[in-house]
C-alpha positions as a Python dict, from the first residue, in 0.01 Angstrom:
ca = {
    (1, 'D'): (0, 0, 0),
    (2, 'V'): (-327, -98, 177),
    (3, 'A'): (-142, -349, 383),
    (4, 'D'): (193, -181, 487),
    (5, 'G'): (398, -478, 440),
    (6, 'T'): (150, -738, 677),
    (7, 'P'): (-17, -1006, 524),
    (8, 'L'): (-395, -917, 372),
    (9, 'Y'): (-719, -1103, 331),
    (10, 'A'): (-1016, -965, 178),
    (11, 'Y'): (-1341, -1222, 160),
    (12, 'S'): (-1638, -1138, -67),
    (13, 'M'): (-1906, -1222, 170),
    (14, 'S'): (-2198, -1251, -141),
    (15, 'K'): (-1971, -1540, -230),
    (16, 'L'): (-1983, -1699, 126),
    (17, 'N'): (-2324, -1661, 111),
    (18, 'E'): (-2377, -1808, -234),
    (19, 'N'): (-2186, -2099, -148),
    (20, 'A'): (-2273, -2139, 175),
    (21, 'D'): (-2668, -2123, -6),
    (22, 'A'): (-2592, -2380, -264),
    (23, 'C'): (-2435, -2637, 80),
    (24, 'L'): (-2745, -2587, 257),
    (25, 'A'): (-2944, -2674, -95),
    (26, 'F'): (-2806, -2955, -140),
    (27, 'P'): (-3070, -3237, -205),
    (28, 'N'): (-3078, -3485, 105),
    (29, 'A'): (-3321, -3720, 154),
    (30, 'Y'): (-3187, -3842, 534),
    (31, 'G'): (-3115, -3534, 653),
    (32, 'L'): (-2774, -3372, 621),
    (33, 'T'): (-2577, -3097, 861),
    (34, 'V'): (-2397, -2877, 686),
    (35, 'R'): (-2068, -2831, 861),
    (36, 'Y'): (-1746, -2558, 783),
    (37, 'A'): (-1419, -2686, 862),
    (38, 'M'): (-1250, -2419, 1038),
    (39, 'K'): (-902, -2501, 996),
    (40, 'A'): (-980, -2379, 646),
    (41, 'C'): (-1006, -2003, 745),
    (42, 'P'): (-1077, -1929, 1165),
    (43, 'N'): (-1185, -1572, 1038),
    (44, 'G'): (-1416, -1484, 1355),
    (45, 'S'): (-1655, -1300, 1098),
    (46, 'I'): (-1680, -1528, 862),
    (47, 'L'): (-1759, -1835, 1110),
    (48, 'K'): (-2039, -1557, 1217),
    (49, 'L'): (-2157, -1559, 876),
    (50, 'F'): (-2161, -1907, 886),
    (51, 'N'): (-2332, -1952, 1183),
    (52, 'K'): (-2650, -1703, 1123),
    (53, 'K'): (-2693, -1972, 831),
    (54, 'G'): (-2726, -2283, 1036),
    (55, 'I'): (-2412, -2421, 961),
    (56, 'H'): (-2188, -2653, 1209),
    (57, 'I'): (-1901, -2584, 1268),
    (58, 'D'): (-1577, -2914, 1212),
    (59, 'A'): (-1238, -2813, 1459),
    (60, 'S'): (-953, -2993, 1423),
    (61, 'S'): (-800, -2854, 1808),
    (62, 'G'): (-987, -2731, 2151),
    (63, 'F'): (-803, -2403, 2065),
    (64, 'E'): (-1055, -2434, 1718),
    (65, 'V'): (-1347, -2498, 1979),
    (66, 'R'): (-1258, -2227, 2160),
    (67, 'R'): (-1213, -1938, 1900),
    (68, 'A'): (-1556, -2069, 1757),
    (69, 'M'): (-1761, -2034, 2119),
    (70, 'S'): (-1588, -1712, 2116),
    (71, 'A'): (-1744, -1590, 1773),
    (72, 'G'): (-2084, -1702, 1925),
    (73, 'I'): (-2065, -2039, 1776),
    (74, 'P'): (-2324, -2292, 2044),
    (75, 'P'): (-2119, -2568, 2201),
    (76, 'E'): (-2354, -2832, 2071),
    (77, 'N'): (-2312, -2708, 1716),
    (78, 'I'): (-1928, -2754, 1702),
    (79, 'S'): (-1811, -3107, 1593),
    (80, 'L'): (-1472, -3148, 1737),
    (81, 'S'): (-1228, -3418, 1541),
    (82, 'T'): (-879, -3435, 1637),
    (83, 'Q'): (-615, -3688, 1680),
    (84, 'E'): (-471, -3541, 2003),
    (85, 'L'): (-742, -3484, 2278),
    (86, 'P'): (-701, -3093, 2425),
    (87, 'H'): (-673, -3144, 2773),
    (88, 'D'): (-1040, -2990, 2889),
    (89, 'F'): (-1221, -3192, 2644),
    (90, 'A'): (-1460, -3349, 2979),
    (91, 'E'): (-1518, -3014, 3007),
    (92, 'L'): (-1611, -2929, 2614),
    (93, 'V'): (-1827, -3241, 2632),
    (94, 'D'): (-1979, -3146, 2917),
    (95, 'M'): (-1988, -2828, 2739),
    (96, 'G'): (-2196, -2999, 2447),
    (97, 'V'): (-1928, -3026, 2209),
    (98, 'K'): (-1931, -3264, 1996),
}
């Protein structure tokens, strides 16, 4: 009824916070960079939440990199792992994407 025939996705921000905190609290002796694979859910609000917590982003395409940056993720906190280089790969690297 609420979605009116359109898919509706509801996320628990408290559960996302709880899970993010658990990842960030993982014991590590040599340093740890927590990364969120945004292909799991590229929702801008979720990306912004994780960014505020210091979680970095794993993008699987140039489009995902641009989407993450449009959500306010600094390029240096984005890792691009793709099998096909985007046409603007050099530009993304120059901006700080890893």
